[in-house]
mmCIF file of C-alpha atoms in Angstrom:
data_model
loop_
_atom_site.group_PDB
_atom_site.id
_atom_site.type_symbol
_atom_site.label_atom_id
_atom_site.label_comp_id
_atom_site.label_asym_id
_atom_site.label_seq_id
_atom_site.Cartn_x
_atom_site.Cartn_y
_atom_site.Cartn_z
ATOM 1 C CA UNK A 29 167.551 144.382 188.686
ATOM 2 C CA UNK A 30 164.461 146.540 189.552
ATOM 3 C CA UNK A 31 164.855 149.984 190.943
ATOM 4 C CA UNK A 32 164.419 149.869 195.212
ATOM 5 C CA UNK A 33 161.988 151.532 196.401
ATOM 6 C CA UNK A 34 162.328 155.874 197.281
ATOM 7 C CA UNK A 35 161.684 156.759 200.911
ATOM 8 C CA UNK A 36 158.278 158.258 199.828
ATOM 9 C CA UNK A 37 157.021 154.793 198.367
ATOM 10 C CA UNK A 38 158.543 153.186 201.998
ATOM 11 C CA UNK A 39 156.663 155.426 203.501
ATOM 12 C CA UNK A 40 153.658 155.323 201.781
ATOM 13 C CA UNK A 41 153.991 151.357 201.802
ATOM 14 C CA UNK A 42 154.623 151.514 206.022
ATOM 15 C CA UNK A 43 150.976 153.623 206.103
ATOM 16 C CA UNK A 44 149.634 150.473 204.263
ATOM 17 C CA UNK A 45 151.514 147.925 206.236
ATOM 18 C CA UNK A 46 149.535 149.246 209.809
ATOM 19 C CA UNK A 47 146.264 149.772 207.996
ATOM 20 C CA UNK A 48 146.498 146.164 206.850
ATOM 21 C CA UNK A 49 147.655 144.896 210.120
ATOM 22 C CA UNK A 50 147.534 146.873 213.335
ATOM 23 C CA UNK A 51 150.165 144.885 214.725
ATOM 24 C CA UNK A 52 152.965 146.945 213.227
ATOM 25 C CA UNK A 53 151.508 150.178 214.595
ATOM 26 C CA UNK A 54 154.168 149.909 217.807
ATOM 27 C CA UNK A 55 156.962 148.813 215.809
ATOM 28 C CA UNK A 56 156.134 151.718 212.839
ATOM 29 C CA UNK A 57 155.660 154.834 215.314
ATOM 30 C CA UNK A 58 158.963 153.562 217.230
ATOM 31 C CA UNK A 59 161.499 153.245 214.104
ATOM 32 C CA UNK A 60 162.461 156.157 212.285
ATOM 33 C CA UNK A 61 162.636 156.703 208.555
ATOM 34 C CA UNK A 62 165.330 154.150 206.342
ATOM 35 C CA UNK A 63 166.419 153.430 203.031
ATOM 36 C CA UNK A 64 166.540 150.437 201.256
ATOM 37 C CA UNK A 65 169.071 148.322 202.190
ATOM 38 C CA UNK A 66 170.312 148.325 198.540
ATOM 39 C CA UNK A 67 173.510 146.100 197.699
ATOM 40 C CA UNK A 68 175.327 145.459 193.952
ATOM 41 C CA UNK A 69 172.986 142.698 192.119
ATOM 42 C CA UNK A 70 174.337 139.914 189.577
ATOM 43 C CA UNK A 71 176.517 137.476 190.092
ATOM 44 C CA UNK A 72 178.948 139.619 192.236
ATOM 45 C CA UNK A 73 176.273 140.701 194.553
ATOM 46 C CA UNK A 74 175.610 136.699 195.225
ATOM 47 C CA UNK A 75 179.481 136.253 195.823
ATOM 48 C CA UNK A 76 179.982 138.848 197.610
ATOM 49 C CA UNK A 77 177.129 137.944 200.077
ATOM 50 C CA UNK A 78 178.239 134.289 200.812
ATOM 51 C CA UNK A 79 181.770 135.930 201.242
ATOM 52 C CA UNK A 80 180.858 137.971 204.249
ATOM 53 C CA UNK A 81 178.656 135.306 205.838
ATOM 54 C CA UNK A 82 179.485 134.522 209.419
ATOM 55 C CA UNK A 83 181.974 137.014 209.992
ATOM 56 C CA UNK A 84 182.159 140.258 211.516
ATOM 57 C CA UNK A 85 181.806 143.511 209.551
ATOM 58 C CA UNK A 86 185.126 144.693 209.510
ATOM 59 C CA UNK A 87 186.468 140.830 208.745
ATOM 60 C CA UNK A 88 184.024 140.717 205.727
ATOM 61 C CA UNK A 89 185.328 144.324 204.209
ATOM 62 C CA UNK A 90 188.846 143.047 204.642
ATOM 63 C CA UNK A 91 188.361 139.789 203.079
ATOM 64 C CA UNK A 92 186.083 141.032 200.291
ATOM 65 C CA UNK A 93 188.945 143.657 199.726
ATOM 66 C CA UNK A 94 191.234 141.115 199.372
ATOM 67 C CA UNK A 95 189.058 139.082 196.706
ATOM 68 C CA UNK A 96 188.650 141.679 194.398
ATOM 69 C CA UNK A 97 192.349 142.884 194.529
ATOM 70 C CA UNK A 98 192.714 139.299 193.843
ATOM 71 C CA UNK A 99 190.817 139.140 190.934
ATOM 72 C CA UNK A 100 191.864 142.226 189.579
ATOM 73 C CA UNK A 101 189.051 144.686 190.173
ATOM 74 C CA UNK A 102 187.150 142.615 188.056
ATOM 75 C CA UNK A 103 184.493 140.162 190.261
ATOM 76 C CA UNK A 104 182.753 138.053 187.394
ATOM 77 C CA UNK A 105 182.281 134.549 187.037
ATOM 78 C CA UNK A 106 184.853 133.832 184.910
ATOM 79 C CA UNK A 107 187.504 135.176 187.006
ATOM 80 C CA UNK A 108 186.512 133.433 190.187
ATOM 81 C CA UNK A 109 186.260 129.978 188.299
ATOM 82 C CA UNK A 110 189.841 131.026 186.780
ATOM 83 C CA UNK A 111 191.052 131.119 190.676
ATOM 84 C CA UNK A 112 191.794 127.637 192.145
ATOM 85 C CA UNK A 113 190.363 126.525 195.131
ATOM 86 C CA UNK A 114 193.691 126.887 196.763
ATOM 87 C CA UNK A 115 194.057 130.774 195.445
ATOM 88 C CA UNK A 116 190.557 131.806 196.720
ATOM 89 C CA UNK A 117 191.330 130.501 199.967
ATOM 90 C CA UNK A 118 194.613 132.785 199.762
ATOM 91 C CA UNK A 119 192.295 135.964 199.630
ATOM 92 C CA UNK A 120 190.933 134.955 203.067
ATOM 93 C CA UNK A 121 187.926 132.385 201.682
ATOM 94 C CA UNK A 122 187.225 129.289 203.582
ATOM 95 C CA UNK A 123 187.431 126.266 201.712
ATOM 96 C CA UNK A 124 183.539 126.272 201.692
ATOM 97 C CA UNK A 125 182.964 129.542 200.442
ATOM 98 C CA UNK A 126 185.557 129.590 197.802
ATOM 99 C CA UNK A 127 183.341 126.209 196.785
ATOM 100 C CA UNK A 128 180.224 127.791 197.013
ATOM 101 C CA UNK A 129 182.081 130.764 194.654
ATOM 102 C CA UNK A 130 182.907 127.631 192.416
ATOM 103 C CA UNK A 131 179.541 126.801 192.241
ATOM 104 C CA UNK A 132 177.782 129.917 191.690
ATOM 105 C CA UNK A 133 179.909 131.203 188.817
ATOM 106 C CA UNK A 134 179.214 127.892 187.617
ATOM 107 C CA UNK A 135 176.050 128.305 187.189
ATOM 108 C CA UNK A 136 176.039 131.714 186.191
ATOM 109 C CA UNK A 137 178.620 130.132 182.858
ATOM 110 C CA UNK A 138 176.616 126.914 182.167
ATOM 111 C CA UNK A 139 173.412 128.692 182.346
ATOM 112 C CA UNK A 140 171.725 127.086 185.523
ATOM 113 C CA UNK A 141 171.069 130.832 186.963
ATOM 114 C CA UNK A 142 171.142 133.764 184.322
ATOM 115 C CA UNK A 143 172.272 136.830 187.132
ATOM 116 C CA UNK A 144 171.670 139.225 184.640
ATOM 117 C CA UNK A 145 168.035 138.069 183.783
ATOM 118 C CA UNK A 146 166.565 137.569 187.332
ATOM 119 C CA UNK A 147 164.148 139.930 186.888
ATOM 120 C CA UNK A 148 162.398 137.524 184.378
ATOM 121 C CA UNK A 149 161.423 135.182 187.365
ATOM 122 C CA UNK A 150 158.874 135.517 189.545
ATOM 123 C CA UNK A 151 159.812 135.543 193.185
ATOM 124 C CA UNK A 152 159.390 131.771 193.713
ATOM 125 C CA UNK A 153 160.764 131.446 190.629
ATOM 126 C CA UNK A 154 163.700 133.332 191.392
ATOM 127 C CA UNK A 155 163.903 131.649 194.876
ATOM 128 C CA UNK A 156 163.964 128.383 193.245
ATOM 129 C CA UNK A 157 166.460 128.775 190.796
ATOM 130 C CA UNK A 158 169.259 130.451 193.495
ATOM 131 C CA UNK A 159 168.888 127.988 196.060
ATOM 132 C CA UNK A 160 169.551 124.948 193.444
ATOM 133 C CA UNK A 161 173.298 126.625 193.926
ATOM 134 C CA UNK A 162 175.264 124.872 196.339
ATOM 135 C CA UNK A 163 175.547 126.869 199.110
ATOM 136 C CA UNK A 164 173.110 129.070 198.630
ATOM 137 C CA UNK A 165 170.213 128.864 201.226
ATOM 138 C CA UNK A 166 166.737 130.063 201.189
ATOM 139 C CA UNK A 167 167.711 133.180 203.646
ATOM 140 C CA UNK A 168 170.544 134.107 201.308
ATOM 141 C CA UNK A 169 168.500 133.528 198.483
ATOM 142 C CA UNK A 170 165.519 135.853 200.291
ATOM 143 C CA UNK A 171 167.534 138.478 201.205
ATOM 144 C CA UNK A 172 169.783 138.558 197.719
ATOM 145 C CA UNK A 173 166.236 139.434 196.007
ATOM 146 C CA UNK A 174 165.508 141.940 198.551
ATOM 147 C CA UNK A 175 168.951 143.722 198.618
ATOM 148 C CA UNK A 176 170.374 143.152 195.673
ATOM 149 C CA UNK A 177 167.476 142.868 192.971
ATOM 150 C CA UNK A 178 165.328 144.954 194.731
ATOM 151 C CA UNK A 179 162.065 143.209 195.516
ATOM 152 C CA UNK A 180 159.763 144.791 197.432
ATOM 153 C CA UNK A 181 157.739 141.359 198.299
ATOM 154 C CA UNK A 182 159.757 138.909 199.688
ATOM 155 C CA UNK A 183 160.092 138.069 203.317
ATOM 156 C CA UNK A 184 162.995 135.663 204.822
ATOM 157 C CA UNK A 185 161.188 134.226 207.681
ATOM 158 C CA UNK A 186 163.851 131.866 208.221
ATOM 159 C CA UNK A 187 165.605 135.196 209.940
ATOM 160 C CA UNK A 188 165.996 135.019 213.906
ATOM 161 C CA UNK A 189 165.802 138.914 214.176
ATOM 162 C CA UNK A 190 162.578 139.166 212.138
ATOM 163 C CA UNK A 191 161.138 136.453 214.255
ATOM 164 C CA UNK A 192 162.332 137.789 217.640
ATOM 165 C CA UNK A 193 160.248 141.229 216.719
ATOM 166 C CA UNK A 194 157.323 139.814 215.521
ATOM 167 C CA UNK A 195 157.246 138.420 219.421
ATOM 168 C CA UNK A 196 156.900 141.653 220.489
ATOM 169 C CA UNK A 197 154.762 142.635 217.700
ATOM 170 C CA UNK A 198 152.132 139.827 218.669
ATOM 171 C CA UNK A 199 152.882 139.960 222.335
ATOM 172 C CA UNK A 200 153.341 136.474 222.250
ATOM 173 C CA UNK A 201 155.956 134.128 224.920
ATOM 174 C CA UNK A 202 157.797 132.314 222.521
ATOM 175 C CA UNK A 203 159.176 133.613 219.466
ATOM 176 C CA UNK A 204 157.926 131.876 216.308
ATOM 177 C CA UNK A 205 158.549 129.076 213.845
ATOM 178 C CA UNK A 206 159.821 130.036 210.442
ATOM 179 C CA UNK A 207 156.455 128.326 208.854
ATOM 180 C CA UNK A 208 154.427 130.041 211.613
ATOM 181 C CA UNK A 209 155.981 133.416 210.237
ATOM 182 C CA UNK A 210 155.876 133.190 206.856
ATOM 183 C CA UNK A 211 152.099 132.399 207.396
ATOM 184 C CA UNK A 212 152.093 135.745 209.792
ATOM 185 C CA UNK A 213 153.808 137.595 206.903
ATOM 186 C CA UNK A 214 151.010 136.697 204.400
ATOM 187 C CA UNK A 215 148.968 139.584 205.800
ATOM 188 C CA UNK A 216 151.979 142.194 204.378
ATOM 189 C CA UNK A 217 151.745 141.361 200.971
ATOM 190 C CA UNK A 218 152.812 142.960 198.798
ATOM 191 C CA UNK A 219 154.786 144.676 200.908
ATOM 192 C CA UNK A 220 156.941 142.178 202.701
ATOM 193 C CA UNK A 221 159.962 143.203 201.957
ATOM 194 C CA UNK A 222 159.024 146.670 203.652
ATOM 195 C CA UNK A 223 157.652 145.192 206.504
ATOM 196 C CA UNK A 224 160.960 143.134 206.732
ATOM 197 C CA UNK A 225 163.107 146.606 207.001
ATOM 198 C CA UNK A 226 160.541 147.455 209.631
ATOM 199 C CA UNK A 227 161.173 145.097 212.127
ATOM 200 C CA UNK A 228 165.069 144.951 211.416
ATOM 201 C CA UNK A 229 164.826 148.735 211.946
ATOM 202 C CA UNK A 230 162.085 148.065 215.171
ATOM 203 C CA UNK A 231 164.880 145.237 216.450
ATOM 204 C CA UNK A 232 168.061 147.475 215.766
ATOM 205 C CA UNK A 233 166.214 150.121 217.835
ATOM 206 C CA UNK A 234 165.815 148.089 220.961
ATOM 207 C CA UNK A 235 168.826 146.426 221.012
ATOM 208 C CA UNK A 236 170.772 149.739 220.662
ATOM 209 C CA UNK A 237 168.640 150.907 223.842
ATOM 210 C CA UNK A 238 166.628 153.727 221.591
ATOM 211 C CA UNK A 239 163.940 151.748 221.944
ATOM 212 C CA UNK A 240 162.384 150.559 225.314
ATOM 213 C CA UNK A 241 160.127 147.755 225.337
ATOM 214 C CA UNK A 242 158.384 145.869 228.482
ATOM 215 C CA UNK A 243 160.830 143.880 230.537
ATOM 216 C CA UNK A 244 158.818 140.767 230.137
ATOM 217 C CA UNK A 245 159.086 141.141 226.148
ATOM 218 C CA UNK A 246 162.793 141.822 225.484
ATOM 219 C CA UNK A 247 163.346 138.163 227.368
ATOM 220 C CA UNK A 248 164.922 135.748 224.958
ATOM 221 C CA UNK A 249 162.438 133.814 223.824
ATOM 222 C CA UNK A 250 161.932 130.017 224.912
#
């Protein structure tokens, strides 16, 4: 797992991100300073991730309570492929998610995804190699390597919140495609994964009200 970025290097990488694109100059001079949005890594980090999926934040730190109480305080692969189906489910799991944990410490045991080694991939690479899990999707697998492996150059396009404030960024109508933003993104490497906190941070603002943008722009998009 590589070391997230220190609020000097996120700031020194936001000073970059507007000299490289003037675009982000509104959103970077609206949203204060942050922190990495740094999560466990490995295997557990993975889990824990699809576990809270689609649920509110207090539902997901109940559940995820309840799984590693379940398991003993100790959240490996072993022990979740040791649980039944039926027993995950018992911790608060849906029946897909305690499959997907099937399939992920699977493939953490058999070899198809070595958690510990990530950093050995490339970020396709590493992209690649989490979304052949079951139940893993690209945005998962996107924002796992951000979050919980720490990569400072990925960007999950795929995300509607990233795409609603790159609208406003671009003063454009309608919000864009995932393709159309991942090509948008291209301008941010290598810092992608900064420019990703960013606009979370720029979106967050808004919607909170600290931020006031043009009547026209906070529209949902078409």
């Amino acid at each position: 797992m590589a070391v997230p970025p220190t609020p000097d290097q996120i700031a020194q990488a936001r000073l970059a991100l507007v000299a490289a694109d003037p675009a982000l100059a509104r959103a970077d001079a609206q949203t204060p300073a942050f922190e990495w949005r740094a999560r466990t890594g490995g295997f557990e980090g993975l889990f824990r991730m699809i576990v809270e999926q689609q649920v509110s934040v207090v539902a997901a730190a109940a559940i995820w309570k309840r799984v590693v109480e379940g398991l003993d305080g100790a959240v490996a692969a072993d022990a979740v492929l040791g649980k039944d189906i039926e027993t995950l489910r018992g911790f608060g799991l849906s029946i897909q998610k305690a499959r997907y944990g099937h399939e992920i410490a699977r493939a953490q045991l058999e070899g198809g995804v070595d958690f510990d080694h990530l950093e050995r991939l490339d970020d396709v690479e590493a992209t690649a190699a989490l979304v052949s899990i079951k139940g893993v999707g690209l945005w998962t697998a996107e924002t796992f390597l951000m979050f919980c492996e720490g990569r400072t150059d990925v960007f999950p396009a795929g995300d509607i919140a990233l795409q609603e404030a790159l609208r406003w960024a671009d003063r454009m109508e309608a919000r864009p495609s995932t393709k159309a933003t991942y090509a948008r993104a291209e301008a941010w490497a290598p810092h992608r994964s900064v420019a990703a906190h960013l606009l979370w941070g720029w979106y967050g603002g808004v919607k909170r009200g600290d931020v006031q943008l043009e009547a026209a722009e906070t529209q949902a998009a078409a």
